[in-house]
């Protein structure tokens, strides 16, 4: 039995309005790209341009590698809370965290490991050896997928295939991370079209991120028209997000996708593993000259990855983090959510008897 929260902190976790859509409707909105197909580069570019997100099949990561990591991560999260902290350290920001996301007030119904990656090595030596080994094997495999996707993106943009890959994979001082999120079943039931926040809406600041999850749903993305749609889980596929840095490098041709996670309401936990492809702190982030048309104006001022990362750590998840770096307001035009949250906190949406439940999850 593992306790990840207490009644007083549960009241602080916000509710979000959730779309009501069947799996077929949701799946139709999400591009699917066969990474082994001859036209993969064009398909990847189309998906990054239209949605900023796609499901990748035939990616080359053996099913057993993902399944082994899933099993060993679940065993880790089943340990007592103090053991998890002792093994990995409290998240500052790397390490083990529970409920608190960052240091600026964001909370969610989850616990997680956030780890740095260097040459396929996970930089936490005190993790249980089976988990560490599974993480390193999975990271090595998904890192190659990330590199291949970056090559396909570059090809789709009409630039040197190695240009984006060289910014991330094998770059000295590169900033690659792996995050393992565990969302236990939430004992509280939200009313109507509301759901309990697992991970609040945000974009990823890096160049790309690559996600794998188990069979439990919860992930949602925001489409260009402002609609939120659920992403049907598929452990055999990987899901690729365009990050803020790639949005800038393409001068807004590709847009980072807002996404969020709703806490599970059934009996099964959700487990996801995300690889973040970030570059070195000194890397300049600005629209690539090779993609700019004659006379085209940059939408963003130049900055380094280190500068952007420091700025991102000072913001809330839902903040428009690229705003201070924009040169033209048109860069951020997107429909606003009319009522993104059911309320400011769960305590105003849930009956008193639910607020008093001790949130103990298996």
JSON list of C-alpha atoms in Angstrom, two decimals, residues 115-240:
[
{"chain": "A", "resi": 115, "resn": "UNK", "atom": "CA", "xyz": [16.50, 11.74, -14.69]},
{"chain": "A", "resi": 116, "resn": "UNK", "atom": "CA", "xyz": [19.34, 13.10, -16.78]},
{"chain": "A", "resi": 117, "resn": "UNK", "atom": "CA", "xyz": [20.72, 11.00, -19.63]},
{"chain": "A", "resi": 118, "resn": "UNK", "atom": "CA", "xyz": [24.30, 11.01, -20.90]},
{"chain": "A", "resi": 119, "resn": "UNK", "atom": "CA", "xyz": [25.56, 8.53, -23.51]},
{"chain": "A", "resi": 120, "resn": "UNK", "atom": "CA", "xyz": [22.59, 6.25, -22.71]},
{"chain": "A", "resi": 121, "resn": "UNK", "atom": "CA", "xyz": [23.56, 6.22, -19.02]},
{"chain": "A", "resi": 122, "resn": "UNK", "atom": "CA", "xyz": [20.98, 7.23, -16.44]},
{"chain": "A", "resi": 123, "resn": "UNK", "atom": "CA", "xyz": [22.65, 9.44, -13.85]},
{"chain": "A", "resi": 124, "resn": "UNK", "atom": "CA", "xyz": [21.19, 7.88, -10.70]},
{"chain": "A", "resi": 125, "resn": "UNK", "atom": "CA", "xyz": [23.44, 5.10, -9.47]},
{"chain": "A", "resi": 126, "resn": "UNK", "atom": "CA", "xyz": [21.32, 4.20, -6.44]},
{"chain": "A", "resi": 127, "resn": "UNK", "atom": "CA", "xyz": [18.21, 3.11, -8.35]},
{"chain": "A", "resi": 128, "resn": "UNK", "atom": "CA", "xyz": [17.42, -0.60, -8.06]},
{"chain": "A", "resi": 129, "resn": "UNK", "atom": "CA", "xyz": [19.77, -2.34, -10.54]},
{"chain": "A", "resi": 130, "resn": "UNK", "atom": "CA", "xyz": [16.92, -3.98, -12.54]},
{"chain": "A", "resi": 131, "resn": "UNK", "atom": "CA", "xyz": [15.22, -0.60, -13.01]},
{"chain": "A", "resi": 132, "resn": "UNK", "atom": "CA", "xyz": [18.46, 1.14, -13.90]},
{"chain": "A", "resi": 133, "resn": "UNK", "atom": "CA", "xyz": [19.29, -1.53, -16.48]},
{"chain": "A", "resi": 134, "resn": "UNK", "atom": "CA", "xyz": [15.80, -1.34, -17.99]},
{"chain": "A", "resi": 135, "resn": "UNK", "atom": "CA", "xyz": [15.98, 2.45, -18.15]},
{"chain": "A", "resi": 136, "resn": "UNK", "atom": "CA", "xyz": [19.34, 2.39, -19.89]},
{"chain": "A", "resi": 137, "resn": "UNK", "atom": "CA", "xyz": [18.27, -0.22, -22.43]},
{"chain": "A", "resi": 138, "resn": "UNK", "atom": "CA", "xyz": [15.05, 1.63, -23.21]},
{"chain": "A", "resi": 139, "resn": "UNK", "atom": "CA", "xyz": [16.75, 5.02, -23.34]},
{"chain": "A", "resi": 140, "resn": "UNK", "atom": "CA", "xyz": [19.37, 3.76, -25.79]},
{"chain": "A", "resi": 141, "resn": "UNK", "atom": "CA", "xyz": [16.62, 2.46, -28.08]},
{"chain": "A", "resi": 142, "resn": "UNK", "atom": "CA", "xyz": [14.29, 5.47, -27.89]},
{"chain": "A", "resi": 143, "resn": "UNK", "atom": "CA", "xyz": [17.20, 7.86, -28.30]},
{"chain": "A", "resi": 144, "resn": "UNK", "atom": "CA", "xyz": [17.84, 6.30, -31.71]},
{"chain": "A", "resi": 145, "resn": "UNK", "atom": "CA", "xyz": [14.18, 6.79, -32.57]},
{"chain": "A", "resi": 146, "resn": "UNK", "atom": "CA", "xyz": [14.47, 10.43, -31.58]},
{"chain": "A", "resi": 147, "resn": "UNK", "atom": "CA", "xyz": [17.56, 10.80, -33.76]},
{"chain": "A", "resi": 148, "resn": "UNK", "atom": "CA", "xyz": [15.77, 9.21, -36.73]},
{"chain": "A", "resi": 149, "resn": "UNK", "atom": "CA", "xyz": [12.73, 11.46, -36.25]},
{"chain": "A", "resi": 150, "resn": "UNK", "atom": "CA", "xyz": [15.00, 14.52, -36.18]},
{"chain": "A", "resi": 151, "resn": "UNK", "atom": "CA", "xyz": [16.54, 13.36, -39.46]},
{"chain": "A", "resi": 152, "resn": "UNK", "atom": "CA", "xyz": [13.10, 12.91, -40.99]},
{"chain": "A", "resi": 153, "resn": "UNK", "atom": "CA", "xyz": [12.02, 16.35, -39.77]},
{"chain": "A", "resi": 154, "resn": "UNK", "atom": "CA", "xyz": [15.12, 17.90, -41.33]},
{"chain": "A", "resi": 155, "resn": "UNK", "atom": "CA", "xyz": [14.50, 16.08, -44.60]},
{"chain": "A", "resi": 156, "resn": "UNK", "atom": "CA", "xyz": [10.89, 17.21, -44.58]},
{"chain": "A", "resi": 157, "resn": "UNK", "atom": "CA", "xyz": [12.08, 20.79, -44.10]},
{"chain": "A", "resi": 158, "resn": "UNK", "atom": "CA", "xyz": [14.53, 20.45, -46.98]},
{"chain": "A", "resi": 159, "resn": "UNK", "atom": "CA", "xyz": [17.67, 20.94, -44.87]},
{"chain": "A", "resi": 160, "resn": "UNK", "atom": "CA", "xyz": [20.66, 18.72, -44.14]},
{"chain": "A", "resi": 161, "resn": "UNK", "atom": "CA", "xyz": [19.40, 15.51, -42.52]},
{"chain": "A", "resi": 162, "resn": "UNK", "atom": "CA", "xyz": [22.05, 15.71, -39.78]},
{"chain": "A", "resi": 163, "resn": "UNK", "atom": "CA", "xyz": [21.34, 19.32, -38.80]},
{"chain": "A", "resi": 164, "resn": "UNK", "atom": "CA", "xyz": [18.77, 18.77, -36.04]},
{"chain": "A", "resi": 165, "resn": "UNK", "atom": "CA", "xyz": [20.13, 15.41, -34.90]},
{"chain": "A", "resi": 166, "resn": "UNK", "atom": "CA", "xyz": [23.54, 16.96, -34.30]},
{"chain": "A", "resi": 167, "resn": "UNK", "atom": "CA", "xyz": [21.98, 19.49, -31.93]},
{"chain": "A", "resi": 168, "resn": "UNK", "atom": "CA", "xyz": [20.75, 16.73, -29.61]},
{"chain": "A", "resi": 169, "resn": "UNK", "atom": "CA", "xyz": [22.22, 13.24, -29.95]},
{"chain": "A", "resi": 170, "resn": "UNK", "atom": "CA", "xyz": [25.93, 12.99, -29.20]},
{"chain": "A", "resi": 171, "resn": "UNK", "atom": "CA", "xyz": [26.21, 16.74, -28.61]},
{"chain": "A", "resi": 172, "resn": "UNK", "atom": "CA", "xyz": [28.74, 17.53, -25.89]},
{"chain": "A", "resi": 173, "resn": "UNK", "atom": "CA", "xyz": [26.86, 19.08, -23.00]},
{"chain": "A", "resi": 174, "resn": "UNK", "atom": "CA", "xyz": [23.51, 18.02, -24.48]},
{"chain": "A", "resi": 175, "resn": "UNK", "atom": "CA", "xyz": [20.47, 18.21, -22.23]},
{"chain": "A", "resi": 176, "resn": "UNK", "atom": "CA", "xyz": [18.60, 14.93, -22.64]},
{"chain": "A", "resi": 177, "resn": "UNK", "atom": "CA", "xyz": [16.16, 13.80, -19.98]},
{"chain": "A", "resi": 178, "resn": "UNK", "atom": "CA", "xyz": [13.95, 10.81, -19.30]},
{"chain": "A", "resi": 179, "resn": "UNK", "atom": "CA", "xyz": [10.83, 11.11, -17.20]},
{"chain": "A", "resi": 180, "resn": "UNK", "atom": "CA", "xyz": [8.77, 8.23, -15.80]},
{"chain": "A", "resi": 181, "resn": "UNK", "atom": "CA", "xyz": [5.29, 9.30, -14.72]},
{"chain": "A", "resi": 182, "resn": "UNK", "atom": "CA", "xyz": [3.03, 7.10, -12.58]},
{"chain": "A", "resi": 183, "resn": "UNK", "atom": "CA", "xyz": [-0.63, 8.07, -12.25]},
{"chain": "A", "resi": 184, "resn": "UNK", "atom": "CA", "xyz": [-2.35, 5.81, -9.68]},
{"chain": "A", "resi": 185, "resn": "UNK", "atom": "CA", "xyz": [-6.13, 5.37, -9.91]},
{"chain": "A", "resi": 186, "resn": "UNK", "atom": "CA", "xyz": [-7.73, 8.42, -8.34]},
{"chain": "A", "resi": 187, "resn": "UNK", "atom": "CA", "xyz": [-10.26, 7.60, -5.58]},
{"chain": "A", "resi": 188, "resn": "UNK", "atom": "CA", "xyz": [-12.09, 10.91, -6.04]},
{"chain": "A", "resi": 189, "resn": "UNK", "atom": "CA", "xyz": [-14.73, 11.25, -8.73]},
{"chain": "A", "resi": 190, "resn": "UNK", "atom": "CA", "xyz": [-15.12, 14.53, -10.54]},
{"chain": "A", "resi": 191, "resn": "UNK", "atom": "CA", "xyz": [-18.64, 15.66, -11.45]},
{"chain": "A", "resi": 192, "resn": "UNK", "atom": "CA", "xyz": [-20.03, 15.97, -14.98]},
{"chain": "A", "resi": 193, "resn": "UNK", "atom": "CA", "xyz": [-17.48, 16.68, -17.67]},
{"chain": "A", "resi": 194, "resn": "UNK", "atom": "CA", "xyz": [-14.65, 17.29, -15.22]},
{"chain": "A", "resi": 195, "resn": "UNK", "atom": "CA", "xyz": [-11.57, 15.22, -14.49]},
{"chain": "A", "resi": 196, "resn": "UNK", "atom": "CA", "xyz": [-8.87, 15.35, -11.83]},
{"chain": "A", "resi": 197, "resn": "UNK", "atom": "CA", "xyz": [-5.60, 16.82, -13.11]},
{"chain": "A", "resi": 198, "resn": "UNK", "atom": "CA", "xyz": [-2.83, 14.27, -13.46]},
{"chain": "A", "resi": 199, "resn": "UNK", "atom": "CA", "xyz": [-0.43, 16.62, -15.23]},
{"chain": "A", "resi": 200, "resn": "UNK", "atom": "CA", "xyz": [-1.60, 20.12, -16.18]},
{"chain": "A", "resi": 201, "resn": "UNK", "atom": "CA", "xyz": [-1.60, 21.52, -19.70]},
{"chain": "A", "resi": 202, "resn": "UNK", "atom": "CA", "xyz": [1.77, 22.59, -21.06]},
{"chain": "A", "resi": 203, "resn": "UNK", "atom": "CA", "xyz": [4.12, 22.46, -23.99]},
{"chain": "A", "resi": 204, "resn": "UNK", "atom": "CA", "xyz": [7.53, 20.82, -23.87]},
{"chain": "A", "resi": 205, "resn": "UNK", "atom": "CA", "xyz": [10.41, 23.31, -24.11]},
{"chain": "A", "resi": 206, "resn": "UNK", "atom": "CA", "xyz": [12.91, 20.98, -25.82]},
{"chain": "A", "resi": 207, "resn": "UNK", "atom": "CA", "xyz": [13.24, 20.22, -29.56]},
{"chain": "A", "resi": 208, "resn": "UNK", "atom": "CA", "xyz": [11.18, 17.02, -29.47]},
{"chain": "A", "resi": 209, "resn": "UNK", "atom": "CA", "xyz": [9.89, 14.54, -26.92]},
{"chain": "A", "resi": 210, "resn": "UNK", "atom": "CA", "xyz": [9.05, 10.87, -27.45]},
{"chain": "A", "resi": 211, "resn": "UNK", "atom": "CA", "xyz": [6.49, 9.12, -25.23]},
{"chain": "A", "resi": 212, "resn": "UNK", "atom": "CA", "xyz": [5.49, 5.54, -24.55]},
{"chain": "A", "resi": 213, "resn": "UNK", "atom": "CA", "xyz": [2.63, 4.60, -22.20]},
{"chain": "A", "resi": 214, "resn": "UNK", "atom": "CA", "xyz": [0.91, 1.49, -20.95]},
{"chain": "A", "resi": 215, "resn": "UNK", "atom": "CA", "xyz": [-2.70, 0.64, -21.86]},
{"chain": "A", "resi": 216, "resn": "UNK", "atom": "CA", "xyz": [-4.33, 3.18, -19.51]},
{"chain": "A", "resi": 217, "resn": "UNK", "atom": "CA", "xyz": [-5.72, 6.33, -21.11]},
{"chain": "A", "resi": 218, "resn": "UNK", "atom": "CA", "xyz": [-5.34, 9.88, -19.85]},
{"chain": "A", "resi": 219, "resn": "UNK", "atom": "CA", "xyz": [-3.21, 11.84, -22.32]},
{"chain": "A", "resi": 220, "resn": "UNK", "atom": "CA", "xyz": [-4.97, 14.64, -24.23]},
{"chain": "A", "resi": 221, "resn": "UNK", "atom": "CA", "xyz": [-3.70, 17.09, -26.83]},
{"chain": "A", "resi": 222, "resn": "UNK", "atom": "CA", "xyz": [-5.06, 20.46, -27.92]},
{"chain": "A", "resi": 223, "resn": "UNK", "atom": "CA", "xyz": [-5.82, 20.82, -31.62]},
{"chain": "A", "resi": 224, "resn": "UNK", "atom": "CA", "xyz": [-5.33, 24.02, -33.60]},
{"chain": "A", "resi": 225, "resn": "UNK", "atom": "CA", "xyz": [-9.05, 24.83, -33.37]},
{"chain": "A", "resi": 226, "resn": "UNK", "atom": "CA", "xyz": [-8.88, 24.81, -29.56]},
{"chain": "A", "resi": 227, "resn": "UNK", "atom": "CA", "xyz": [-10.49, 21.38, -29.01]},
{"chain": "A", "resi": 228, "resn": "UNK", "atom": "CA", "xyz": [-8.95, 18.96, -26.56]},
{"chain": "A", "resi": 229, "resn": "UNK", "atom": "CA", "xyz": [-8.96, 15.34, -27.76]},
{"chain": "A", "resi": 230, "resn": "UNK", "atom": "CA", "xyz": [-7.94, 12.19, -25.88]},
{"chain": "A", "resi": 231, "resn": "UNK", "atom": "CA", "xyz": [-5.04, 10.16, -27.25]},
{"chain": "A", "resi": 232, "resn": "UNK", "atom": "CA", "xyz": [-5.93, 6.45, -27.35]},
{"chain": "A", "resi": 233, "resn": "UNK", "atom": "CA", "xyz": [-3.13, 4.57, -25.57]},
{"chain": "A", "resi": 234, "resn": "UNK", "atom": "CA", "xyz": [-1.05, 2.15, -27.63]},
{"chain": "A", "resi": 235, "resn": "UNK", "atom": "CA", "xyz": [1.97, 0.54, -25.95]},
{"chain": "A", "resi": 236, "resn": "UNK", "atom": "CA", "xyz": [3.20, -0.72, -29.32]},
{"chain": "A", "resi": 237, "resn": "UNK", "atom": "CA", "xyz": [3.52, 2.82, -30.68]},
{"chain": "A", "resi": 238, "resn": "UNK", "atom": "CA", "xyz": [5.54, 5.87, -29.68]},
{"chain": "A", "resi": 239, "resn": "UNK", "atom": "CA", "xyz": [4.13, 9.39, -29.63]},
{"chain": "A", "resi": 240, "resn": "UNK", "atom": "CA", "xyz": [6.20, 12.37, -30.75]}
]
